[in-house]
């Protein structure tokens, strides 16, 4: 009887030892699986952070219309850390678009990684009164690029584009001089003229944004020699200097610079460099005199001047 009891106690002890070992192994496995799962989640999170996605722009080319916004966008797109919206979005200046909200606006942007800059351009933003505050509400730290050219030349180019579009649709359009002059004097109500009053529109932007967030690009200089203006833009956008003089070559047929990247060349479309509509020398002199004071006010605002008219 005694041997039977001792044998039973020994058996219980062995079973308890085996159970302890099994429980220890189960705890070890659970800990390993938890670490593996945590590592997987961390890896997934890191992958999600670094993957490409559509982001709101960190910089916007806000204008001016017919100032060289497309050229500036395409040239900045040469930089490997810049991705651009291919079409003008008109989010902030078209009510129908603005009502769609920021998710819609984001959906118009290119795919970028976390280290890249998203850039869009809509030249209509500059002269639209509601836009500065709307852009600020989107991102108070956004960097703004304003490309300008001689306001008289810009006006003629503006008219030329509208004239071409009207003629393409077989619709009549008044000669430039009839639209520009009223009783022999400059008509201040002409919309193309109003878009060339840079100081007026910039005032609205400076009421919202500090001057350091708005970089003025010389559009005439960009046409003559793109590289110096692009190097300034790179610094403003806090980009490493990656655009070089070798990225450009002068196309004698088109009369402006084309782009070179990875052995491929690209020229702006045929609408760029289109011959301007005629304007008499007398009307041009009146136009230049009209712009003298507005230009001076603009130069004082930006702290630099240009040789216009």
PDB file of C-alpha atoms in Angstrom:
ATOM      1  CA  UNK A   1       0.000   0.000   0.000  1.00  0.00           C
ATOM      2  CA  UNK A   2       2.813   2.375   0.904  1.00  0.00           C
ATOM      3  CA  UNK A   3       4.595   1.723  -2.398  1.00  0.00           C
ATOM      4  CA  UNK A   4       1.413   2.516  -4.270  1.00  0.00           C
ATOM      5  CA  UNK A   5       1.089   5.902  -2.547  1.00  0.00           C
ATOM      6  CA  UNK A   6       4.753   6.766  -3.181  1.00  0.00           C
ATOM      7  CA  UNK A   7       4.405   5.835  -6.844  1.00  0.00           C
ATOM      8  CA  UNK A   8       1.315   8.059  -7.189  1.00  0.00           C
ATOM      9  CA  UNK A   9       3.116  11.012  -5.575  1.00  0.00           C
ATOM     10  CA  UNK A  10       6.087  10.549  -7.894  1.00  0.00           C
ATOM     11  CA  UNK A  11       3.800  10.446 -10.902  1.00  0.00           C
ATOM     12  CA  UNK A  12       2.090  13.675  -9.811  1.00  0.00           C
ATOM     13  CA  UNK A  13       5.480  15.380  -9.401  1.00  0.00           C
ATOM     14  CA  UNK A  14       6.570  14.350 -12.894  1.00  0.00           C
ATOM     15  CA  UNK A  15       3.317  15.591 -14.399  1.00  0.00           C
ATOM     16  CA  UNK A  16       3.649  18.956 -12.601  1.00  0.00           C
ATOM     17  CA  UNK A  17       7.201  19.367 -13.934  1.00  0.00           C
ATOM     18  CA  UNK A  18       6.073  18.638 -17.497  1.00  0.00           C
ATOM     19  CA  UNK A  19       3.201  21.116 -17.175  1.00  0.00           C
ATOM     20  CA  UNK A  20       5.621  23.828 -15.955  1.00  0.00           C
ATOM     21  CA  UNK A  21       7.887  23.235 -18.967  1.00  0.00           C
ATOM     22  CA  UNK A  22       4.941  23.371 -21.376  1.00  0.00           C
ATOM     23  CA  UNK A  23       3.640  26.630 -19.891  1.00  0.00           C
ATOM     24  CA  UNK A  24       7.105  28.197 -20.137  1.00  0.00           C
ATOM     25  CA  UNK A  25       7.343  27.209 -23.817  1.00  0.00           C
ATOM     26  CA  UNK A  26       3.890  28.670 -24.507  1.00  0.00           C
ATOM     27  CA  UNK A  27       4.839  31.988 -22.871  1.00  0.00           C
ATOM     28  CA  UNK A  28       8.069  32.112 -24.895  1.00  0.00           C
ATOM     29  CA  UNK A  29       6.212  31.492 -28.155  1.00  0.00           C
ATOM     30  CA  UNK A  30       3.619  34.160 -27.320  1.00  0.00           C
ATOM     31  CA  UNK A  31       6.344  36.699 -26.583  1.00  0.00           C
ATOM     32  CA  UNK A  32       8.116  35.918 -29.865  1.00  0.00           C
ATOM     33  CA  UNK A  33       4.908  36.235 -31.852  1.00  0.00           C
ATOM     34  CA  UNK A  34       4.118  39.570 -30.169  1.00  0.00           C
ATOM     35  CA  UNK A  35       7.560  40.942 -31.041  1.00  0.00           C
ATOM     36  CA  UNK A  36       7.212  39.715 -34.599  1.00  0.00           C
ATOM     37  CA  UNK A  37       3.774  41.309 -34.925  1.00  0.00           C
ATOM     38  CA  UNK A  38       5.042  44.575 -33.438  1.00  0.00           C
ATOM     39  CA  UNK A  39       8.005  44.578 -35.800  1.00  0.00           C
ATOM     40  CA  UNK A  40       5.687  43.896 -38.728  1.00  0.00           C
ATOM     41  CA  UNK A  41       3.407  46.763 -37.719  1.00  0.00           C
ATOM     42  CA  UNK A  42       6.404  49.073 -37.330  1.00  0.00           C
ATOM     43  CA  UNK A  43       7.715  48.052 -40.741  1.00  0.00           C
ATOM     44  CA  UNK A  44       4.271  48.545 -42.259  1.00  0.00           C
ATOM     45  CA  UNK A  45       3.967  51.954 -40.622  1.00  0.00           C
ATOM     46  CA  UNK A  46       7.385  52.987 -41.920  1.00  0.00           C
ATOM     47  CA  UNK A  47       6.476  51.738 -45.384  1.00  0.00           C
ATOM     48  CA  UNK A  48       3.206  53.681 -45.242  1.00  0.00           C
ATOM     49  CA  UNK A  49       5.088  56.843 -44.245  1.00  0.00           C
ATOM     50  CA  UNK A  50       7.568  56.571 -47.097  1.00  0.00           C
ATOM     51  CA  UNK A  51       5.239  55.449 -49.865  1.00  0.00           C
ATOM     52  CA  UNK A  52       4.057  57.806 -52.579  1.00  0.00           C
ATOM     53  CA  UNK A  53       0.740  59.550 -52.081  1.00  0.00           C
ATOM     54  CA  UNK A  54      -1.088  62.690 -53.148  1.00  0.00           C
ATOM     55  CA  UNK A  55      -0.211  65.632 -50.942  1.00  0.00           C
ATOM     56  CA  UNK A  56      -1.330  69.246 -50.754  1.00  0.00           C
ATOM     57  CA  UNK A  57       1.172  71.564 -52.442  1.00  0.00           C
ATOM     58  CA  UNK A  58       4.073  72.982 -50.469  1.00  0.00           C
ATOM     59  CA  UNK A  59       4.500  75.704 -53.102  1.00  0.00           C
ATOM     60  CA  UNK A  60       2.222  77.391 -55.647  1.00  0.00           C
ATOM     61  CA  UNK A  61       2.973  79.493 -58.722  1.00  0.00           C
ATOM     62  CA  UNK A  62       0.235  82.098 -58.263  1.00  0.00           C
ATOM     63  CA  UNK A  63       0.775  84.145 -61.446  1.00  0.00           C
ATOM     64  CA  UNK A  64       0.907  86.249 -63.431  1.00  0.00           C
ATOM     65  CA  UNK A  65      -1.158  85.278 -66.436  1.00  0.00           C
ATOM     66  CA  UNK A  66       0.989  85.309 -69.604  1.00  0.00           C
ATOM     67  CA  UNK A  67       4.031  85.937 -67.437  1.00  0.00           C
ATOM     68  CA  UNK A  68       5.787  82.606 -68.016  1.00  0.00           C
ATOM     69  CA  UNK A  69       4.088  80.385 -65.432  1.00  0.00           C
ATOM     70  CA  UNK A  70       4.141  77.280 -67.638  1.00  0.00           C
ATOM     71  CA  UNK A  71       7.829  77.723 -68.456  1.00  0.00           C
ATOM     72  CA  UNK A  72       8.668  78.165 -64.771  1.00  0.00           C
ATOM     73  CA  UNK A  73       6.655  75.069 -63.792  1.00  0.00           C
ATOM     74  CA  UNK A  74       8.279  72.852 -66.430  1.00  0.00           C
ATOM     75  CA  UNK A  75      11.757  74.106 -65.573  1.00  0.00           C
ATOM     76  CA  UNK A  76      11.318  73.483 -61.846  1.00  0.00           C
ATOM     77  CA  UNK A  77      10.000  70.030 -62.703  1.00  0.00           C
ATOM     78  CA  UNK A  78      13.546  69.205 -63.866  1.00  0.00           C
ATOM     79  CA  UNK A  79      14.465  68.960 -60.186  1.00  0.00           C
ATOM     80  CA  UNK A  80      14.250  65.356 -58.899  1.00  0.00           C
ATOM     81  CA  UNK A  81      12.648  66.513 -55.638  1.00  0.00           C
ATOM     82  CA  UNK A  82       9.793  68.345 -57.357  1.00  0.00           C
ATOM     83  CA  UNK A  83       6.571  66.873 -58.720  1.00  0.00           C
ATOM     84  CA  UNK A  84       4.042  69.129 -60.418  1.00  0.00           C
ATOM     85  CA  UNK A  85       0.325  69.129 -61.111  1.00  0.00           C
ATOM     86  CA  UNK A  86       0.113  68.760 -64.871  1.00  0.00           C
ATOM     87  CA  UNK A  87      -2.963  70.956 -65.351  1.00  0.00           C
ATOM     88  CA  UNK A  88      -4.063  74.268 -63.859  1.00  0.00           C
ATOM     89  CA  UNK A  89      -6.328  73.329 -60.967  1.00  0.00           C
ATOM     90  CA  UNK A  90      -8.179  76.657 -60.408  1.00  0.00           C
ATOM     91  CA  UNK A  91      -9.189  75.451 -56.949  1.00  0.00           C
ATOM     92  CA  UNK A  92      -8.978  78.704 -55.021  1.00  0.00           C
ATOM     93  CA  UNK A  93     -10.419  81.024 -57.693  1.00  0.00           C
ATOM     94  CA  UNK A  94     -13.320  78.968 -59.094  1.00  0.00           C
ATOM     95  CA  UNK A  95     -16.225  78.680 -56.664  1.00  0.00           C
ATOM     96  CA  UNK A  96     -17.444  75.355 -58.055  1.00  0.00           C
ATOM     97  CA  UNK A  97     -14.012  73.822 -57.427  1.00  0.00           C
ATOM     98  CA  UNK A  98     -13.512  75.438 -54.028  1.00  0.00           C
ATOM     99  CA  UNK A  99     -16.811  74.042 -52.737  1.00  0.00           C
ATOM    100  CA  UNK A 100     -15.507  70.538 -53.425  1.00  0.00           C
ATOM    101  CA  UNK A 101     -13.056  70.901 -50.544  1.00  0.00           C
ATOM    102  CA  UNK A 102      -9.434  70.049 -49.843  1.00  0.00           C
ATOM    103  CA  UNK A 103      -9.845  66.334 -50.488  1.00  0.00           C
ATOM    104  CA  UNK A 104     -10.791  67.135 -54.086  1.00  0.00           C
ATOM    105  CA  UNK A 105      -7.878  69.577 -54.352  1.00  0.00           C
ATOM    106  CA  UNK A 106      -5.473  66.937 -53.024  1.00  0.00           C
ATOM    107  CA  UNK A 107      -6.793  64.456 -55.586  1.00  0.00           C
ATOM    108  CA  UNK A 108      -5.590  66.780 -58.376  1.00  0.00           C
ATOM    109  CA  UNK A 109      -1.991  66.602 -57.122  1.00  0.00           C
ATOM    110  CA  UNK A 110       0.747  64.226 -58.348  1.00  0.00           C
ATOM    111  CA  UNK A 111       2.026  61.279 -56.335  1.00  0.00           C
ATOM    112  CA  UNK A 112       5.038  62.225 -54.208  1.00  0.00           C
ATOM    113  CA  UNK A 113       7.208  60.653 -51.539  1.00  0.00           C
ATOM    114  CA  UNK A 114       7.566  62.317 -48.141  1.00  0.00           C
ATOM    115  CA  UNK A 115      10.781  64.119 -49.184  1.00  0.00           C
ATOM    116  CA  UNK A 116       9.448  65.644 -52.393  1.00  0.00           C
ATOM    117  CA  UNK A 117       7.838  69.038 -53.009  1.00  0.00           C
ATOM    118  CA  UNK A 118       4.386  69.175 -54.594  1.00  0.00           C
ATOM    119  CA  UNK A 119       3.993  72.205 -56.876  1.00  0.00           C
ATOM    120  CA  UNK A 120       0.975  73.535 -58.745  1.00  0.00           C
ATOM    121  CA  UNK A 121       0.417  76.631 -60.856  1.00  0.00           C
ATOM    122  CA  UNK A 122      -2.722  78.578 -61.636  1.00  0.00           C
ATOM    123  CA  UNK A 123      -1.959  82.107 -62.909  1.00  0.00           C
ATOM    124  CA  UNK A 124      -5.541  83.205 -62.231  1.00  0.00           C
ATOM    125  CA  UNK A 125      -4.856  83.064 -58.480  1.00  0.00           C
ATOM    126  CA  UNK A 126      -2.836  86.305 -58.401  1.00  0.00           C
ATOM    127  CA  UNK A 127      -5.608  88.707 -59.453  1.00  0.00           C
ATOM    128  CA  UNK A 128      -8.507  86.962 -57.652  1.00  0.00           C
ATOM    129  CA  UNK A 129      -9.393  88.767 -54.364  1.00  0.00           C
ATOM    130  CA  UNK A 130     -10.640  85.749 -52.340  1.00  0.00           C
ATOM    131  CA  UNK A 131      -7.596  83.602 -53.096  1.00  0.00           C
ATOM    132  CA  UNK A 132      -4.907  84.838 -50.646  1.00  0.00           C
ATOM    133  CA  UNK A 133      -6.971  84.090 -47.535  1.00  0.00           C
ATOM    134  CA  UNK A 134      -8.112  80.746 -48.949  1.00  0.00           C
ATOM    135  CA  UNK A 135      -4.519  79.704 -49.641  1.00  0.00           C
ATOM    136  CA  UNK A 136      -3.519  80.803 -46.131  1.00  0.00           C
ATOM    137  CA  UNK A 137      -6.294  78.690 -44.634  1.00  0.00           C
ATOM    138  CA  UNK A 138      -4.992  75.696 -46.598  1.00  0.00           C
ATOM    139  CA  UNK A 139      -1.381  76.151 -45.431  1.00  0.00           C
ATOM    140  CA  UNK A 140      -0.008  79.329 -43.778  1.00  0.00           C
ATOM    141  CA  UNK A 141       3.559  78.145 -44.494  1.00  0.00           C
ATOM    142  CA  UNK A 142       3.074  77.553 -48.245  1.00  0.00           C
ATOM    143  CA  UNK A 143       5.712  79.175 -50.473  1.00  0.00           C
ATOM    144  CA  UNK A 144       4.447  81.371 -53.301  1.00  0.00           C
ATOM    145  CA  UNK A 145       6.105  82.069 -56.646  1.00  0.00           C
ATOM    146  CA  UNK A 146       5.103  85.140 -58.649  1.00  0.00           C
ATOM    147  CA  UNK A 147       6.606  85.444 -62.134  1.00  0.00           C
ATOM    148  CA  UNK A 148       6.249  88.869 -63.778  1.00  0.00           C
ATOM    149  CA  UNK A 149       7.235  90.480 -67.063  1.00  0.00           C
ATOM    150  CA  UNK A 150       6.898  93.911 -68.639  1.00  0.00           C
ATOM    151  CA  UNK A 151       3.200  94.709 -67.960  1.00  0.00           C
ATOM    152  CA  UNK A 152       2.701  96.225 -71.430  1.00  0.00           C
ATOM    153  CA  UNK A 153       4.124  93.102 -73.092  1.00  0.00           C
ATOM    154  CA  UNK A 154       2.052  90.914 -70.770  1.00  0.00           C
ATOM    155  CA  UNK A 155      -1.118  92.810 -71.763  1.00  0.00           C
ATOM    156  CA  UNK A 156      -0.431  92.369 -75.489  1.00  0.00           C
ATOM    157  CA  UNK A 157       0.294  88.673 -74.964  1.00  0.00           C
ATOM    158  CA  UNK A 158      -2.922  88.336 -72.957  1.00  0.00           C
ATOM    159  CA  UNK A 159      -4.913  89.918 -75.784  1.00  0.00           C
ATOM    160  CA  UNK A 160      -3.129  87.743 -78.382  1.00  0.00           C
ATOM    161  CA  UNK A 161      -4.160  84.552 -76.593  1.00  0.00           C
ATOM    162  CA  UNK A 162      -7.803  85.621 -76.353  1.00  0.00           C
ATOM    163  CA  UNK A 163      -7.759  86.724 -80.006  1.00  0.00           C
ATOM    164  CA  UNK A 164      -6.322  83.374 -81.109  1.00  0.00           C
ATOM    165  CA  UNK A 165      -8.974  81.457 -79.132  1.00  0.00           C
ATOM    166  CA  UNK A 166     -11.764  83.584 -80.661  1.00  0.00           C
ATOM    167  CA  UNK A 167     -10.474  83.152 -84.195  1.00  0.00           C
ATOM    168  CA  UNK A 168     -10.095  79.400 -83.678  1.00  0.00           C
ATOM    169  CA  UNK A 169     -13.813  79.257 -82.815  1.00  0.00           C
ATOM    170  CA  UNK A 170     -14.618  81.561 -85.766  1.00  0.00           C
ATOM    171  CA  UNK A 171     -15.852  84.319 -83.460  1.00  0.00           C
ATOM    172  CA  UNK A 172     -15.195  88.037 -84.071  1.00  0.00           C
ATOM    173  CA  UNK A 173     -13.041  90.086 -81.718  1.00  0.00           C
ATOM    174  CA  UNK A 174     -12.194  93.777 -81.559  1.00  0.00           C
ATOM    175  CA  UNK A 175      -8.705  95.027 -82.434  1.00  0.00           C
ATOM    176  CA  UNK A 176      -6.493  95.613 -79.394  1.00  0.00           C
ATOM    177  CA  UNK A 177      -6.385  99.379 -79.858  1.00  0.00           C
ATOM    178  CA  UNK A 178     -10.195  99.621 -79.751  1.00  0.00           C
ATOM    179  CA  UNK A 179     -10.281  97.736 -76.452  1.00  0.00           C
ATOM    180  CA  UNK A 180      -7.334  99.578 -74.935  1.00  0.00           C
ATOM    181  CA  UNK A 181      -8.271 103.175 -75.811  1.00  0.00           C
ATOM    182  CA  UNK A 182     -11.429 105.165 -75.140  1.00  0.00           C
ATOM    183  CA  UNK A 183     -11.629 108.615 -76.708  1.00  0.00           C
ATOM    184  CA  UNK A 184      -7.909 108.407 -77.369  1.00  0.00           C
ATOM    185  CA  UNK A 185      -7.001 107.641 -73.728  1.00  0.00           C
ATOM    186  CA  UNK A 186      -6.172 104.404 -71.925  1.00  0.00           C
ATOM    187  CA  UNK A 187      -9.373 102.732 -70.720  1.00  0.00           C
ATOM    188  CA  UNK A 188      -8.744 101.630 -67.078  1.00  0.00           C
ATOM    189  CA  UNK A 189     -11.720  99.270 -67.278  1.00  0.00           C
ATOM    190  CA  UNK A 190     -10.043  96.949 -69.797  1.00  0.00           C
ATOM    191  CA  UNK A 191      -9.553  93.653 -67.929  1.00  0.00           C
ATOM    192  CA  UNK A 192      -6.217  92.796 -69.521  1.00  0.00           C
ATOM    193  CA  UNK A 193      -4.949  96.191 -68.336  1.00  0.00           C
ATOM    194  CA  UNK A 194      -6.169  95.548 -64.791  1.00  0.00           C
ATOM    195  CA  UNK A 195      -4.311  92.228 -64.664  1.00  0.00           C
ATOM    196  CA  UNK A 196      -1.062  94.141 -65.350  1.00  0.00           C
ATOM    197  CA  UNK A 197      -1.458  96.352 -62.270  1.00  0.00           C
ATOM    198  CA  UNK A 198       0.857  94.147 -60.232  1.00  0.00           C
ATOM    199  CA  UNK A 199       1.067  96.414 -57.180  1.00  0.00           C
ATOM    200  CA  UNK A 200      -2.714  96.300 -56.681  1.00  0.00           C
ATOM    201  CA  UNK A 201      -2.919  92.513 -56.613  1.00  0.00           C
ATOM    202  CA  UNK A 202       0.278  92.021 -54.613  1.00  0.00           C
ATOM    203  CA  UNK A 203      -1.152  94.311 -51.915  1.00  0.00           C
ATOM    204  CA  UNK A 204      -3.927  91.765 -51.355  1.00  0.00           C
ATOM    205  CA  UNK A 205      -1.384  88.965 -50.931  1.00  0.00           C
ATOM    206  CA  UNK A 206       0.815  90.973 -48.555  1.00  0.00           C
ATOM    207  CA  UNK A 207      -2.238  91.674 -46.402  1.00  0.00           C
ATOM    208  CA  UNK A 208      -2.259  87.926 -45.680  1.00  0.00           C
ATOM    209  CA  UNK A 209       1.265  86.562 -46.245  1.00  0.00           C
ATOM    210  CA  UNK A 210       4.644  87.930 -45.097  1.00  0.00           C
ATOM    211  CA  UNK A 211       6.853  89.158 -47.938  1.00  0.00           C
ATOM    212  CA  UNK A 212       9.449  86.438 -47.241  1.00  0.00           C
ATOM    213  CA  UNK A 213       6.962  83.782 -48.397  1.00  0.00           C
ATOM    214  CA  UNK A 214       6.526  85.366 -51.848  1.00  0.00           C
ATOM    215  CA  UNK A 215       9.373  85.053 -54.347  1.00  0.00           C
ATOM    216  CA  UNK A 216       9.271  87.249 -57.461  1.00  0.00           C
ATOM    217  CA  UNK A 217      10.731  85.680 -60.618  1.00  0.00           C
ATOM    218  CA  UNK A 218      11.867  87.891 -63.494  1.00  0.00           C
ATOM    219  CA  UNK A 219       9.951  86.412 -66.427  1.00  0.00           C
ATOM    220  CA  UNK A 220      11.896  88.386 -69.036  1.00  0.00           C
ATOM    221  CA  UNK A 221      15.212  87.152 -67.579  1.00  0.00           C
ATOM    222  CA  UNK A 222      13.864  83.583 -67.470  1.00  0.00           C
ATOM    223  CA  UNK A 223      13.325  83.754 -71.232  1.00  0.00           C
ATOM    224  CA  UNK A 224      16.783  85.248 -71.937  1.00  0.00           C
ATOM    225  CA  UNK A 225      18.757  82.951 -69.618  1.00  0.00           C
ATOM    226  CA  UNK A 226      16.762  80.507 -67.448  1.00  0.00           C
ATOM    227  CA  UNK A 227      19.484  79.174 -65.145  1.00  0.00           C
ATOM    228  CA  UNK A 228      20.147  82.187 -62.837  1.00  0.00           C
ATOM    229  CA  UNK A 229      16.437  82.660 -62.115  1.00  0.00           C
ATOM    230  CA  UNK A 230      15.971  78.949 -61.436  1.00  0.00           C
ATOM    231  CA  UNK A 231      18.896  78.848 -59.028  1.00  0.00           C
ATOM    232  CA  UNK A 232      17.226  81.661 -57.035  1.00  0.00           C
ATOM    233  CA  UNK A 233      13.949  79.732 -57.079  1.00  0.00           C
ATOM    234  CA  UNK A 234      15.706  76.574 -55.836  1.00  0.00           C
ATOM    235  CA  UNK A 235      17.099  78.502 -52.856  1.00  0.00           C
ATOM    236  CA  UNK A 236      13.686  80.008 -52.085  1.00  0.00           C
ATOM    237  CA  UNK A 237      12.054  76.580 -52.194  1.00  0.00           C
ATOM    238  CA  UNK A 238      14.823  75.142 -49.984  1.00  0.00           C
ATOM    239  CA  UNK A 239      15.826  72.655 -52.667  1.00  0.00           C
ATOM    240  CA  UNK A 240      19.325  71.325 -53.186  1.00  0.00           C
ATOM    241  CA  UNK A 241      20.939  72.838 -56.336  1.00  0.00           C
ATOM    242  CA  UNK A 242      20.206  70.154 -58.923  1.00  0.00           C
ATOM    243  CA  UNK A 243      19.178  72.168 -62.025  1.00  0.00           C
ATOM    244  CA  UNK A 244      22.165  73.049 -64.223  1.00  0.00           C
ATOM    245  CA  UNK A 245      22.894  75.115 -67.364  1.00  0.00           C
ATOM    246  CA  UNK A 246      23.228  71.811 -69.249  1.00  0.00           C
ATOM    247  CA  UNK A 247      19.480  71.305 -68.762  1.00  0.00           C
ATOM    248  CA  UNK A 248      18.736  73.997 -71.375  1.00  0.00           C
ATOM    249  CA  UNK A 249      19.437  74.682 -75.020  1.00  0.00           C
ATOM    250  CA  UNK A 250      18.307  77.563 -77.199  1.00  0.00           C
ATOM    251  CA  UNK A 251      15.917  76.596 -79.996  1.00  0.00           C
ATOM    252  CA  UNK A 252      16.539  79.087 -82.801  1.00  0.00           C
ATOM    253  CA  UNK A 253      13.372  78.023 -84.632  1.00  0.00           C
ATOM    254  CA  UNK A 254      11.064  78.652 -81.658  1.00  0.00           C
ATOM    255  CA  UNK A 255      13.067  81.578 -80.317  1.00  0.00           C
ATOM    256  CA  UNK A 256      13.267  80.377 -76.704  1.00  0.00           C
ATOM    257  CA  UNK A 257      15.006  77.814 -74.509  1.00  0.00           C
ATOM    258  CA  UNK A 258      13.991  74.168 -74.452  1.00  0.00           C
ATOM    259  CA  UNK A 259      14.676  71.631 -71.694  1.00  0.00           C
ATOM    260  CA  UNK A 260      17.024  68.654 -71.518  1.00  0.00           C
ATOM    261  CA  UNK A 261      16.682  65.892 -68.932  1.00  0.00           C
ATOM    262  CA  UNK A 262      18.084  62.332 -68.981  1.00  0.00           C
ATOM    263  CA  UNK A 263      18.887  62.631 -72.666  1.00  0.00           C
ATOM    264  CA  UNK A 264      15.366  63.741 -73.601  1.00  0.00           C
ATOM    265  CA  UNK A 265      14.461  67.215 -74.779  1.00  0.00           C
ATOM    266  CA  UNK A 266      11.190  69.057 -74.282  1.00  0.00           C
ATOM    267  CA  UNK A 267       9.972  72.332 -75.710  1.00  0.00           C
ATOM    268  CA  UNK A 268       6.903  74.270 -74.653  1.00  0.00           C
ATOM    269  CA  UNK A 269       3.909  73.905 -76.961  1.00  0.00           C
ATOM    270  CA  UNK A 270       3.278  76.014 -80.028  1.00  0.00           C
ATOM    271  CA  UNK A 271       1.158  78.542 -78.136  1.00  0.00           C
ATOM    272  CA  UNK A 272       4.353  79.806 -76.491  1.00  0.00           C
ATOM    273  CA  UNK A 273       6.277  82.323 -78.564  1.00  0.00           C
ATOM    274  CA  UNK A 274       3.235  83.106 -80.717  1.00  0.00           C
ATOM    275  CA  UNK A 275       3.639  86.437 -82.614  1.00  0.00           C
ATOM    276  CA  UNK A 276       1.940  89.265 -80.768  1.00  0.00           C
ATOM    277  CA  UNK A 277      -1.021  91.182 -82.120  1.00  0.00           C
ATOM    278  CA  UNK A 278      -0.066  94.577 -83.578  1.00  0.00           C
ATOM    279  CA  UNK A 279      -0.272  97.794 -81.558  1.00  0.00           C
ATOM    280  CA  UNK A 280       0.637 101.223 -82.916  1.00  0.00           C
ATOM    281  CA  UNK A 281       3.710 102.990 -81.534  1.00  0.00           C
ATOM    282  CA  UNK A 282       1.528 105.854 -80.304  1.00  0.00           C
ATOM    283  CA  UNK A 283      -0.787 103.529 -78.362  1.00  0.00           C
ATOM    284  CA  UNK A 284       2.211 101.686 -76.897  1.00  0.00           C
ATOM    285  CA  UNK A 285       3.708 104.972 -75.653  1.00  0.00           C
ATOM    286  CA  UNK A 286       0.418 105.849 -73.947  1.00  0.00           C
ATOM    287  CA  UNK A 287       0.331 102.397 -72.380  1.00  0.00           C
ATOM    288  CA  UNK A 288       3.887 102.710 -71.067  1.00  0.00           C
ATOM    289  CA  UNK A 289       3.153 106.124 -69.574  1.00  0.00           C
ATOM    290  CA  UNK A 290       0.050 104.723 -67.901  1.00  0.00           C
ATOM    291  CA  UNK A 291       2.119 101.993 -66.235  1.00  0.00           C
ATOM    292  CA  UNK A 292       4.891 104.291 -64.966  1.00  0.00           C
ATOM    293  CA  UNK A 293       3.382 105.011 -61.538  1.00  0.00           C
ATOM    294  CA  UNK A 294       1.889 101.522 -60.927  1.00  0.00           C
ATOM    295  CA  UNK A 295       5.262  99.975 -61.825  1.00  0.00           C
ATOM    296  CA  UNK A 296       7.089 102.299 -59.444  1.00  0.00           C
ATOM    297  CA  UNK A 297       4.739 101.293 -56.625  1.00  0.00           C
ATOM    298  CA  UNK A 298       5.328  97.622 -57.417  1.00  0.00           C
ATOM    299  CA  UNK A 299       9.120  98.077 -57.398  1.00  0.00           C
ATOM    300  CA  UNK A 300       8.938  99.726 -53.974  1.00  0.00           C
ATOM    301  CA  UNK A 301       6.864  96.828 -52.638  1.00  0.00           C
ATOM    302  CA  UNK A 302       9.283  94.115 -53.738  1.00  0.00           C
ATOM    303  CA  UNK A 303      12.517  96.046 -53.196  1.00  0.00           C
ATOM    304  CA  UNK A 304      13.826  95.676 -56.751  1.00  0.00           C
ATOM    305  CA  UNK A 305      13.154  97.162 -60.190  1.00  0.00           C
ATOM    306  CA  UNK A 306      12.964  96.015 -63.803  1.00  0.00           C
ATOM    307  CA  UNK A 307      13.671  97.713 -67.132  1.00  0.00           C
ATOM    308  CA  UNK A 308      10.113  97.767 -68.442  1.00  0.00           C
ATOM    309  CA  UNK A 309       8.803  99.752 -71.416  1.00  0.00           C
TER     310      UNK A 309
END
